[in-house]
PDB file of C-alpha atoms in Angstrom:
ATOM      1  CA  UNK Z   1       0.000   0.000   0.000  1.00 45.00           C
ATOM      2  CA  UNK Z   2       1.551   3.227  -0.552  1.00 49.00           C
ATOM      3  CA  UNK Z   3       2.146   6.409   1.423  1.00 51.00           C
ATOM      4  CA  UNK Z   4       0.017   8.538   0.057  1.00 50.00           C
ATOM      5  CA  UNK Z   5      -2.872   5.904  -0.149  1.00 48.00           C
ATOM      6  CA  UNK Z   6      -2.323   5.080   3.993  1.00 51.00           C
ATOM      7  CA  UNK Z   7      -2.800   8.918   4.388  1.00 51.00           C
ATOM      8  CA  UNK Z   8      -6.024   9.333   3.161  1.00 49.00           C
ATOM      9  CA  UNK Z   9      -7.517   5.884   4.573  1.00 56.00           C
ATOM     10  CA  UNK Z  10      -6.422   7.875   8.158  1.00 61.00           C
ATOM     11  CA  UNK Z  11      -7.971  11.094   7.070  1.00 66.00           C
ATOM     12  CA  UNK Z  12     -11.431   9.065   6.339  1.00 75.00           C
ATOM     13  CA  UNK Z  13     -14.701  11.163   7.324  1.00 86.00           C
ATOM     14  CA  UNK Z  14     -17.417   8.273   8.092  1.00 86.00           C
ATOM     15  CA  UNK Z  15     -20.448  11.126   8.169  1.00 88.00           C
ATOM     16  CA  UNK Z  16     -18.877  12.550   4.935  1.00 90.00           C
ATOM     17  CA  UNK Z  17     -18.964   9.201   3.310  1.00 91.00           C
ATOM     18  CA  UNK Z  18     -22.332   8.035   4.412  1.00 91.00           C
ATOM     19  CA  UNK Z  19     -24.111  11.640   2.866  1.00 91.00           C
ATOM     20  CA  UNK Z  20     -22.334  10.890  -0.348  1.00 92.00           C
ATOM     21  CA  UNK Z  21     -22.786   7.415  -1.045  1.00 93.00           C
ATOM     22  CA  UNK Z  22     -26.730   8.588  -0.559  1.00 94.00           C
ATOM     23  CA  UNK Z  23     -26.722  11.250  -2.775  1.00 92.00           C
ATOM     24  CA  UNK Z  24     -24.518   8.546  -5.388  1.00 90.00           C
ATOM     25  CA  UNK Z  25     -27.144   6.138  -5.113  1.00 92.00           C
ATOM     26  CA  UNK Z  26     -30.420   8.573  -5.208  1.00 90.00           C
ATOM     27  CA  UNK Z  27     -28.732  10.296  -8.632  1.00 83.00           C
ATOM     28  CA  UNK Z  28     -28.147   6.672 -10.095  1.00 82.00           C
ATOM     29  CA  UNK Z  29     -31.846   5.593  -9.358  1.00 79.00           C
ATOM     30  CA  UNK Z  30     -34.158   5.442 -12.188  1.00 74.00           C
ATOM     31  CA  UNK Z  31     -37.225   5.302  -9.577  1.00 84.00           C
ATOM     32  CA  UNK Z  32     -37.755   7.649  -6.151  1.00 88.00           C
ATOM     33  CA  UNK Z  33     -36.706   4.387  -3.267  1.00 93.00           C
ATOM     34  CA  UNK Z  34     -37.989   3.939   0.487  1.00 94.00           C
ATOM     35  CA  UNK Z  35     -35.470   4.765   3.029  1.00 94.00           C
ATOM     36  CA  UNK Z  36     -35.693   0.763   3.555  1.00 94.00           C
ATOM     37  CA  UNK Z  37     -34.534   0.087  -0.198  1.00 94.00           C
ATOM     38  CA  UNK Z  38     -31.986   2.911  -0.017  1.00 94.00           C
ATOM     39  CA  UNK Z  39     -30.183   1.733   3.179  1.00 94.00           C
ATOM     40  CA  UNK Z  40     -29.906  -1.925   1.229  1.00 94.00           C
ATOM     41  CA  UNK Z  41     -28.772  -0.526  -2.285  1.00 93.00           C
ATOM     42  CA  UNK Z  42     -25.739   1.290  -0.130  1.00 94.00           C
ATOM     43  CA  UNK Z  43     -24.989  -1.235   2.465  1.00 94.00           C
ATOM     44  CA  UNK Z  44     -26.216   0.752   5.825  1.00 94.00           C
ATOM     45  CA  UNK Z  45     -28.629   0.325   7.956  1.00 94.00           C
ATOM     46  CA  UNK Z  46     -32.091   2.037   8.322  1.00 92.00           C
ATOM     47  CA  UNK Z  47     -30.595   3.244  11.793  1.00 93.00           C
ATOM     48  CA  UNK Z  48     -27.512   4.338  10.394  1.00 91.00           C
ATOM     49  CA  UNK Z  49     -28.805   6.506   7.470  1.00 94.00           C
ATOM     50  CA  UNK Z  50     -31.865   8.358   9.264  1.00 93.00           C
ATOM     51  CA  UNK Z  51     -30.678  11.456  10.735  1.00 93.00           C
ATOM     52  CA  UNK Z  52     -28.317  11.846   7.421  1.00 94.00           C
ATOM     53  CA  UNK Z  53     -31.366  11.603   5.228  1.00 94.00           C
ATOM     54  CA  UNK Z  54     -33.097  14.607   7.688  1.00 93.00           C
ATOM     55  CA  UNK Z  55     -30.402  16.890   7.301  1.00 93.00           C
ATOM     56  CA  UNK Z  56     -30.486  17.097   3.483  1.00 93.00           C
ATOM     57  CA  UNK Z  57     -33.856  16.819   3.312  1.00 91.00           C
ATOM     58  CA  UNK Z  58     -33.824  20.098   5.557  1.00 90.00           C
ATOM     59  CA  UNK Z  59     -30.790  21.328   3.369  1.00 89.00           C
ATOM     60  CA  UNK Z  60     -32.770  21.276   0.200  1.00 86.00           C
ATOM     61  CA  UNK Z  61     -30.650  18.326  -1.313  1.00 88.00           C
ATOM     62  CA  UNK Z  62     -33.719  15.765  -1.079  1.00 90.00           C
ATOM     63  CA  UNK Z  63     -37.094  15.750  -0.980  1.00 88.00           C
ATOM     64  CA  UNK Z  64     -39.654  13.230   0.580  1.00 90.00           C
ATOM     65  CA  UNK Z  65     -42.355  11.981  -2.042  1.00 86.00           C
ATOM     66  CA  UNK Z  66     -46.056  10.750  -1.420  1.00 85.00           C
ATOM     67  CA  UNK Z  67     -45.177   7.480   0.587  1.00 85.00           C
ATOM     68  CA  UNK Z  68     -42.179   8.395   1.704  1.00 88.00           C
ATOM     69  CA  UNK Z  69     -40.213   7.724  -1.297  1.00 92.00           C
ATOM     70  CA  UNK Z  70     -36.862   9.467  -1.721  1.00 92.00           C
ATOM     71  CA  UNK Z  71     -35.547  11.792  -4.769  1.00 88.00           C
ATOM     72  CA  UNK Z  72     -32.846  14.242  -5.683  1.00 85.00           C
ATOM     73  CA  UNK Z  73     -33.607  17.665  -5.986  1.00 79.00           C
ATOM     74  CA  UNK Z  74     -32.018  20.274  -8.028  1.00 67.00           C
ATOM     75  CA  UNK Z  75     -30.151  21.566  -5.503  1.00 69.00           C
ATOM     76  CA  UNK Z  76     -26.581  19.880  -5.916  1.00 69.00           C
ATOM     77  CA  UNK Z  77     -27.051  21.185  -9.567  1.00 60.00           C
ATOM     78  CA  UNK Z  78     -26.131  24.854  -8.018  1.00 56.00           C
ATOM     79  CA  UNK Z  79     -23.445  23.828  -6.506  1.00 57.00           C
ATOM     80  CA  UNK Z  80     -21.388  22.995  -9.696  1.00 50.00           C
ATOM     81  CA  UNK Z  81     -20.523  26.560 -10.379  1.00 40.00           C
ATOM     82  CA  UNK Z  82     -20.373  29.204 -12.670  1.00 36.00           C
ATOM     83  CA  UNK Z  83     -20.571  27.195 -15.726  1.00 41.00           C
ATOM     84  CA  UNK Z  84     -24.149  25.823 -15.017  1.00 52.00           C
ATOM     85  CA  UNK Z  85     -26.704  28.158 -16.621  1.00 80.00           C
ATOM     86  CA  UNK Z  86     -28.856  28.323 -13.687  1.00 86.00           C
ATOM     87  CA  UNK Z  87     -25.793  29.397 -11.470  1.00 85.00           C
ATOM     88  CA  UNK Z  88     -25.169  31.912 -14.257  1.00 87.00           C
ATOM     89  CA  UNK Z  89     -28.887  33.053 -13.936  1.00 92.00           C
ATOM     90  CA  UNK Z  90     -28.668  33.211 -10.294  1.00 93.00           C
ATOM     91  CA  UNK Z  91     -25.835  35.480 -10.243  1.00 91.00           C
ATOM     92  CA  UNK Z  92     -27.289  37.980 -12.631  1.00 93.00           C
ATOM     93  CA  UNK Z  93     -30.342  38.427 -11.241  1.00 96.00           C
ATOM     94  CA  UNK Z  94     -28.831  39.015  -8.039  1.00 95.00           C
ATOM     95  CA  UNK Z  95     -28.436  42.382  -8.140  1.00 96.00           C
ATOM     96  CA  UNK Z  96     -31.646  42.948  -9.915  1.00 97.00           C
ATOM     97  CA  UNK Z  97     -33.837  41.292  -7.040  1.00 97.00           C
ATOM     98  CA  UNK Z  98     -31.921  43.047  -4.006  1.00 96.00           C
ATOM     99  CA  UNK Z  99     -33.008  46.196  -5.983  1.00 96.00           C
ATOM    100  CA  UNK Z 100     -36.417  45.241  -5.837  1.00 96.00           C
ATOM    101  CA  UNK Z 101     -36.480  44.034  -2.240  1.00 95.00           C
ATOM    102  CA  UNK Z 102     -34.980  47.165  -1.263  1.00 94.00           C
ATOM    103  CA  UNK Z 103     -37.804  49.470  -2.969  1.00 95.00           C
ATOM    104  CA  UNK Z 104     -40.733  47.374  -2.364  1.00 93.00           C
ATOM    105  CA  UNK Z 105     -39.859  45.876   1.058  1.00 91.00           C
ATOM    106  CA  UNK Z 106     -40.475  42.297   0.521  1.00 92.00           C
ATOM    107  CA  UNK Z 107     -38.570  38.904  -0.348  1.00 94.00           C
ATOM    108  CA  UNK Z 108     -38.628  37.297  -3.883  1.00 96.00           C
ATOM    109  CA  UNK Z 109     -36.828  34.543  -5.221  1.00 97.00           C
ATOM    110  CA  UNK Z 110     -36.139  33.333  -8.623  1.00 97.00           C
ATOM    111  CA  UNK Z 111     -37.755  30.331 -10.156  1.00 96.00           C
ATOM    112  CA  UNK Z 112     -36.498  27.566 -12.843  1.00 94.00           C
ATOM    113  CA  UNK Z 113     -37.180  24.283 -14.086  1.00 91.00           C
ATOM    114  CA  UNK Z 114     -36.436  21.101 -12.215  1.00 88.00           C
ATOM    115  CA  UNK Z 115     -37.901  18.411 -13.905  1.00 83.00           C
ATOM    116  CA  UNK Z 116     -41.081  18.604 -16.377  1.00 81.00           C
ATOM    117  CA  UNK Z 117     -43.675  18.997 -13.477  1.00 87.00           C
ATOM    118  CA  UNK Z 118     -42.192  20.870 -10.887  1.00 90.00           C
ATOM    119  CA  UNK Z 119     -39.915  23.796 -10.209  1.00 94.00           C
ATOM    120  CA  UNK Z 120     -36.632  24.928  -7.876  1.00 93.00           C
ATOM    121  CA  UNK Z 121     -35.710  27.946  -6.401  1.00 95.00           C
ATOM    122  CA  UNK Z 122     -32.323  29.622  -7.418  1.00 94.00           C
ATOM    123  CA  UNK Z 123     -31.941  32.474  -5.449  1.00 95.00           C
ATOM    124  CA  UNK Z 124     -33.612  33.919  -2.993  1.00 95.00           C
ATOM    125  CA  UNK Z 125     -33.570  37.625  -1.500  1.00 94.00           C
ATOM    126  CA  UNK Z 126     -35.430  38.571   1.932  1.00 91.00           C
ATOM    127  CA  UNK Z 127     -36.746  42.254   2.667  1.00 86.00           C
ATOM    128  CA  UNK Z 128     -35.329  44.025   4.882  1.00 76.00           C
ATOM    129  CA  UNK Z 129     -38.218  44.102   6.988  1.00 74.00           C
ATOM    130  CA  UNK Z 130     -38.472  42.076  10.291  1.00 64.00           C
ATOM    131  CA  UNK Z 131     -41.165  40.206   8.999  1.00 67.00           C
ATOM    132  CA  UNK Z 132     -42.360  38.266   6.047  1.00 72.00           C
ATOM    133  CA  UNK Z 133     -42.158  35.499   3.954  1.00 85.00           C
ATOM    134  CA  UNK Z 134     -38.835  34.029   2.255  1.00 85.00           C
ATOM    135  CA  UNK Z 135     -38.410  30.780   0.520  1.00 89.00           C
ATOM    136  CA  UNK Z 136     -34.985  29.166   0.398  1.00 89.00           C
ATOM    137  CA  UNK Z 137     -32.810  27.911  -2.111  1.00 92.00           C
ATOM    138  CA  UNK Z 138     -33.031  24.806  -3.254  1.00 90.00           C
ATOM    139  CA  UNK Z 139     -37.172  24.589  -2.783  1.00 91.00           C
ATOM    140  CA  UNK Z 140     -39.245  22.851  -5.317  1.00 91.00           C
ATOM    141  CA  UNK Z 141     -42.864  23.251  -5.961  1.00 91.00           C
ATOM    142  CA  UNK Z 142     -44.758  21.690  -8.542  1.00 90.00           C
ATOM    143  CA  UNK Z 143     -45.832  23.766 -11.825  1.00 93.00           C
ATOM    144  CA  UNK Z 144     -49.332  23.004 -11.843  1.00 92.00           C
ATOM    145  CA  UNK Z 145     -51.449  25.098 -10.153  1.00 89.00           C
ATOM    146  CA  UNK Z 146     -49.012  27.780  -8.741  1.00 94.00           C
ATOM    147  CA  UNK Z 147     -48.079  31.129  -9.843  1.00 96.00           C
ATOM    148  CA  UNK Z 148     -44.796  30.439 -11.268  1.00 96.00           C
ATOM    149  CA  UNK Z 149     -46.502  27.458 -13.065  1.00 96.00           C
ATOM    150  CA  UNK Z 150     -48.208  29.677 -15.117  1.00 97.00           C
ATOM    151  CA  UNK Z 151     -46.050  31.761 -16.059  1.00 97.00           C
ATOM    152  CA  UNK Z 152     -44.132  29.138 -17.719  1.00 96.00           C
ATOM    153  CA  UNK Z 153     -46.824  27.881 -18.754  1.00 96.00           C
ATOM    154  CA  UNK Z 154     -47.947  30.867 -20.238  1.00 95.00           C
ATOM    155  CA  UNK Z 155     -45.676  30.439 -23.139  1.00 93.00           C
ATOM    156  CA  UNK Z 156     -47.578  28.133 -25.226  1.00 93.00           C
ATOM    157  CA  UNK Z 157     -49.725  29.860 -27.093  1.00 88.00           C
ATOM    158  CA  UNK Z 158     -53.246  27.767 -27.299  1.00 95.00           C
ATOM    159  CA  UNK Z 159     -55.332  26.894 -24.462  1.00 95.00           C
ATOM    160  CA  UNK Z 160     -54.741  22.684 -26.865  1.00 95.00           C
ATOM    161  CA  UNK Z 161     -51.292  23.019 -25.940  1.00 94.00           C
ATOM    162  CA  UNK Z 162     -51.221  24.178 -22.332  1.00 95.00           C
ATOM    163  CA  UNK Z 163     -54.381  21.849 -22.021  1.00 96.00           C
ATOM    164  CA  UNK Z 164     -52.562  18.671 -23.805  1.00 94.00           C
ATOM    165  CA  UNK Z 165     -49.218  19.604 -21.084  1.00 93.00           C
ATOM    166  CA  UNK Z 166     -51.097  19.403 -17.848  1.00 94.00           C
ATOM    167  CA  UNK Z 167     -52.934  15.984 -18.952  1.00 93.00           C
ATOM    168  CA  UNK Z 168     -49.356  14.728 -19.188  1.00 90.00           C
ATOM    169  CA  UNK Z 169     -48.160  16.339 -15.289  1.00 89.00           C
ATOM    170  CA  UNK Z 170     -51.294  16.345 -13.873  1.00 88.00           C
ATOM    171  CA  UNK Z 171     -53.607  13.626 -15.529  1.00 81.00           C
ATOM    172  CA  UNK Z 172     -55.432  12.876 -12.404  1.00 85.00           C
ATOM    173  CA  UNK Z 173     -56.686  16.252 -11.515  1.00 88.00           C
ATOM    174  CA  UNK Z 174     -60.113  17.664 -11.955  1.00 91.00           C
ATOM    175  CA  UNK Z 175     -60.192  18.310 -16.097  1.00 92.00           C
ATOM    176  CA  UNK Z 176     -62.088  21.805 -14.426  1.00 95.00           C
ATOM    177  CA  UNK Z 177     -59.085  22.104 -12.117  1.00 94.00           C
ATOM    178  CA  UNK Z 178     -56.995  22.076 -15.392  1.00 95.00           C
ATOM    179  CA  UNK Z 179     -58.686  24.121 -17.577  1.00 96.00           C
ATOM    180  CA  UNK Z 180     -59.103  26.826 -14.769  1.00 96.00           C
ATOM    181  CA  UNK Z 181     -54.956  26.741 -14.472  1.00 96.00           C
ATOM    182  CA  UNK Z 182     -55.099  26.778 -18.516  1.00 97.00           C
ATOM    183  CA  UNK Z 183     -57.091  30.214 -18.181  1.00 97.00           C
ATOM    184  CA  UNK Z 184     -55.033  31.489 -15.759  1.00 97.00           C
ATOM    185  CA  UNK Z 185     -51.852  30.721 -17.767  1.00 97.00           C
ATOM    186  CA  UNK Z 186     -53.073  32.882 -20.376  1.00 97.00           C
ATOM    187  CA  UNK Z 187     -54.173  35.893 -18.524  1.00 97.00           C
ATOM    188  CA  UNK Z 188     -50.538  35.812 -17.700  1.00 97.00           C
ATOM    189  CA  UNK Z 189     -49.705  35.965 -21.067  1.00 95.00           C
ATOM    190  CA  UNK Z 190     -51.919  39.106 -21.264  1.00 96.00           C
ATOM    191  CA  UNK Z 191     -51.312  41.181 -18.525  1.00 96.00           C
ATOM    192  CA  UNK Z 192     -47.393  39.812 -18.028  1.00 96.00           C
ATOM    193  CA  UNK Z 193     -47.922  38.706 -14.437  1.00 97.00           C
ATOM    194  CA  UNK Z 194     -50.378  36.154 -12.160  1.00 97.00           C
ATOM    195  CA  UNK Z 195     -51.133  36.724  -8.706  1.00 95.00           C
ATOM    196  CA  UNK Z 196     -52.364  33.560  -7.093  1.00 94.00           C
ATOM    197  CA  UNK Z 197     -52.994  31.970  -3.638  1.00 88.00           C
ATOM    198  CA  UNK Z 198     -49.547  29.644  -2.200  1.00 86.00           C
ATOM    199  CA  UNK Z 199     -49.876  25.567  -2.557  1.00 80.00           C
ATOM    200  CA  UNK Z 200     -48.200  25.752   1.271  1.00 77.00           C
ATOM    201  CA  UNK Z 201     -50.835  28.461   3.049  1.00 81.00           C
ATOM    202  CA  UNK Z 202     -54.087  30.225   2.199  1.00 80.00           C
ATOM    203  CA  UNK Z 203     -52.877  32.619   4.687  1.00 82.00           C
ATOM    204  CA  UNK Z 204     -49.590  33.578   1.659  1.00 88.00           C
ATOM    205  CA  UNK Z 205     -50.318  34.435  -1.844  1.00 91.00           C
ATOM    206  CA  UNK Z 206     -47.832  35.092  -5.072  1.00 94.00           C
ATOM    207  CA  UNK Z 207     -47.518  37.770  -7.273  1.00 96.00           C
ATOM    208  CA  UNK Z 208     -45.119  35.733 -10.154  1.00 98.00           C
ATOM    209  CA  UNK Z 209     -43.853  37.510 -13.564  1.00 98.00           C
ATOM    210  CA  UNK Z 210     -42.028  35.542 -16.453  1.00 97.00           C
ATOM    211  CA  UNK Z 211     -38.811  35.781 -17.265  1.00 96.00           C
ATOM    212  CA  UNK Z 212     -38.237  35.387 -20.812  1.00 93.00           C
ATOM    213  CA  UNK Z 213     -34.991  34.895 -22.927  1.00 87.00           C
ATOM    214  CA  UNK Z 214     -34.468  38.493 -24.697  1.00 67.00           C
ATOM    215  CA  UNK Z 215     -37.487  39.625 -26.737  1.00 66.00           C
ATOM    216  CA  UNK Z 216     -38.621  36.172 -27.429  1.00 71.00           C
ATOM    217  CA  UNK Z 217     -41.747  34.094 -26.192  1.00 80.00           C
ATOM    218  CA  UNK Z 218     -38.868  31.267 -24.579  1.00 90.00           C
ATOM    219  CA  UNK Z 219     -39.576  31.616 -20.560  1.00 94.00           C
ATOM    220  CA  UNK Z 220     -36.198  30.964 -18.656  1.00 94.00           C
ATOM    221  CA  UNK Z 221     -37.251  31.859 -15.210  1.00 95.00           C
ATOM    222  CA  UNK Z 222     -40.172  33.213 -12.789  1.00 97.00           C
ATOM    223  CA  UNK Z 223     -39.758  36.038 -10.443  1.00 98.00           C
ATOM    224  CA  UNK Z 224     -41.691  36.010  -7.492  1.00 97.00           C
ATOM    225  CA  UNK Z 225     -42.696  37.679  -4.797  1.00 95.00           C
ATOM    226  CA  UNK Z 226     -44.588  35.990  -1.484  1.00 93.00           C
ATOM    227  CA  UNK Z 227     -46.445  37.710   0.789  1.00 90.00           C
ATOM    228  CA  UNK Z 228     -48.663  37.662   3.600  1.00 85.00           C
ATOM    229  CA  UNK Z 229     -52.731  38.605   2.471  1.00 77.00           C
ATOM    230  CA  UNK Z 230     -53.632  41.911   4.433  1.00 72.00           C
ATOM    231  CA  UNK Z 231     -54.433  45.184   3.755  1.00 59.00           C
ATOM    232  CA  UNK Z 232     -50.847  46.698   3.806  1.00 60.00           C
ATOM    233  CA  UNK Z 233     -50.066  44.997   0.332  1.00 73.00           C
ATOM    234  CA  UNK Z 234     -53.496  46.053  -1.063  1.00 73.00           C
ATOM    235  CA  UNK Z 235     -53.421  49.580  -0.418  1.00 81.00           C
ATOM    236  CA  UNK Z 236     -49.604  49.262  -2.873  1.00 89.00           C
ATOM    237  CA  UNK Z 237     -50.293  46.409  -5.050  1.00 90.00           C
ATOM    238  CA  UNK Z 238     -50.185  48.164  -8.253  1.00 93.00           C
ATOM    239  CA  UNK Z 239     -46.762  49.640  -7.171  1.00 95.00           C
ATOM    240  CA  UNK Z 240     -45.143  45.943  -6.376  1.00 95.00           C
ATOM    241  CA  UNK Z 241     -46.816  45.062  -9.694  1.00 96.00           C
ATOM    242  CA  UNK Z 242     -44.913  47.396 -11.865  1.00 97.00           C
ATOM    243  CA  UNK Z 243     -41.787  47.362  -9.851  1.00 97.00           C
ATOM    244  CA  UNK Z 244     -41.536  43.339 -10.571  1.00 97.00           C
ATOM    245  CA  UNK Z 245     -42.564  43.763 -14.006  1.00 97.00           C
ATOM    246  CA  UNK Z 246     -39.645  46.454 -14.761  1.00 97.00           C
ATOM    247  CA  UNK Z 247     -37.234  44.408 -12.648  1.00 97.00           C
ATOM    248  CA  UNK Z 248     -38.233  41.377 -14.832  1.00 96.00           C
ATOM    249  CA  UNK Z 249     -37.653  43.518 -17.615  1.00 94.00           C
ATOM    250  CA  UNK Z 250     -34.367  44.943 -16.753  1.00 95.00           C
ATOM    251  CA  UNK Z 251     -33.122  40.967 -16.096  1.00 95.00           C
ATOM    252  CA  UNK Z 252     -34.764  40.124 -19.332  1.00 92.00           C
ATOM    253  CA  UNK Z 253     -32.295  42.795 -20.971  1.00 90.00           C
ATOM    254  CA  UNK Z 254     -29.382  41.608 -19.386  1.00 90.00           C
ATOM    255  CA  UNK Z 255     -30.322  37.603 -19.906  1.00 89.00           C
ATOM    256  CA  UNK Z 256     -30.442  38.489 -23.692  1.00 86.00           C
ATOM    257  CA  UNK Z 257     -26.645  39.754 -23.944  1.00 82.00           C
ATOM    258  CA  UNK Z 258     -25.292  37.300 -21.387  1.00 83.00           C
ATOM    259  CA  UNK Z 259     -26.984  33.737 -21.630  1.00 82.00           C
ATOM    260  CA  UNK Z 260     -27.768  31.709 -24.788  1.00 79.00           C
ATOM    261  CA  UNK Z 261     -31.399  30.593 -25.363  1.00 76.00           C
ATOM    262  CA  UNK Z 262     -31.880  27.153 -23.601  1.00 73.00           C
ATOM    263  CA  UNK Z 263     -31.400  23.828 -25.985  1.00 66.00           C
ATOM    264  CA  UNK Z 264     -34.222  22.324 -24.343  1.00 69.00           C
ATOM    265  CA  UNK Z 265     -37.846  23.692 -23.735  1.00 73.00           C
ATOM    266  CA  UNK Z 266     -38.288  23.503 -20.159  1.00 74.00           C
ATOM    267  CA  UNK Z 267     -42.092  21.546 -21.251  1.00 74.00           C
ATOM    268  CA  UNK Z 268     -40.271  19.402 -23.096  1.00 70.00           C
ATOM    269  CA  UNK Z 269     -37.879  18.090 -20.338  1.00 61.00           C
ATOM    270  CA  UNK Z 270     -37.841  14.411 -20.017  1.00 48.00           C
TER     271      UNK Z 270
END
């Protein structure tokens, strides 16, 4: 055995190890396991692997499916650097959305693709208030039925085609339930923004603008902006409206120069 080999076996971080091999094994997996079949498939125990699997699900690395299956999130995507286009995104609308927390006093974060049904945050900005609602980096929510949703999903152009994508994300839902997100979809389109009520509370709602790639139709990202329902954002709403849609604007100007048009339609991701 040599030196240098003997060196790093002493160095050896057990914690460390166990975090990676799960994140190795959940990228590998073609289905979402149990913690059960997930502790087999890397030789640990149920025991062993618990609290690991608790801190990245609290991290934003994993996320907990309906019956408690087990999946990657975007997350470790981020982490890759500036060559990734959503890291590249995230950095240039940085400056852009502290602006806009600044002037209008409340958090907004930055949404993107993460898989064909749902979405992930990229970078998030809190007000500088002492209260309010921020989402973290790293969350995913699903595109059906939430603002952001339909703002990408306000780039296809006929209620057939919007109609035909949420049969294929959302097949079980109410076809009224569908149709209704259809609509509101394309009143984005119209009026360049969608306020809706949160998936997580009826006591948060979302005012979400598109962010598309230069003067084209091609959405890239959603801006959004949570807040709490009460009078003190009704008496300004039309001012946080225009301020988002100028900021999404500005980043819209700045995407065009800086990012090339993505290879893949984010509704046609696999």
């Amino acid at each position: 055995m040599s030196e240098q080999k003997t060196k790093l076996q002493k160095y050896s971080a057990p914690a460390l190890e166990k975090g990676l091999d799960i994140l190795e094994f959940l990228s590998l997996s073609d289905t979402a396991p149990t913690l059960s079949q997930l502790a087999q498939g890397i030789g640990r125990s149920k025991n062993e692997i618990f609290r690991m699997m608790i801190v990245l699900e609290e991290r934003g690395y994993i996320e907990r499916q309906e019956g408690d299956l087990f999946k990657l999130t975007g997350k470790l995507a981020l982490l890759g650097g500036d060559r990734t286009d959503n890291s590249k995104l995230a950095e240039l609308a940085e400056p852009y959305m502290h602006r806009l927390a600044e002037e209008i006093e409340l958090s907004n974060h930055l949404w993107v693709p993460n898989s064909k049904d749902d979405l992930i945050v990229i970078n998030s900005v809190s007000s500088s208030q002492n209260y309010g609602v921020t989402v973290q980096v790293g969350y995913t929510s699903p595109v059906f039925s939430t603002s952001a949703g339909a703002c990408f999903l306000s780039e296809l152009a006929s209620d057939e085609e919007r109609l035909a994508y949420l049969r294929r994300i959302a097949g079980d839902e109410n076809p009224d339930a569908l149709q209704e997100f259809s609509d509101q979809a394309a009143v984005c389109a119209d009026q360049n923004y969608i306020s809706l009520g949160s998936v997580e509370s009826n006591a948060i709602h979302e005012i979400s603008t598109p962010i598309r790639h230069g003067s084209g139709e091609t959405v890239i990202a959603s801006l959004t902006i949570p807040h709490f329902a009460s009078a003190l954002i009704d008496n300004r709403r039309e001012f946080v409206i225009e301020a988002l849609k100028q900021t999404a604007a500005q980043l819209q100007a700045s995407v065009a120069t800086r990012m090339p048009l993505p290879r893949t339609p984010w509704h046609q991701f696999a």
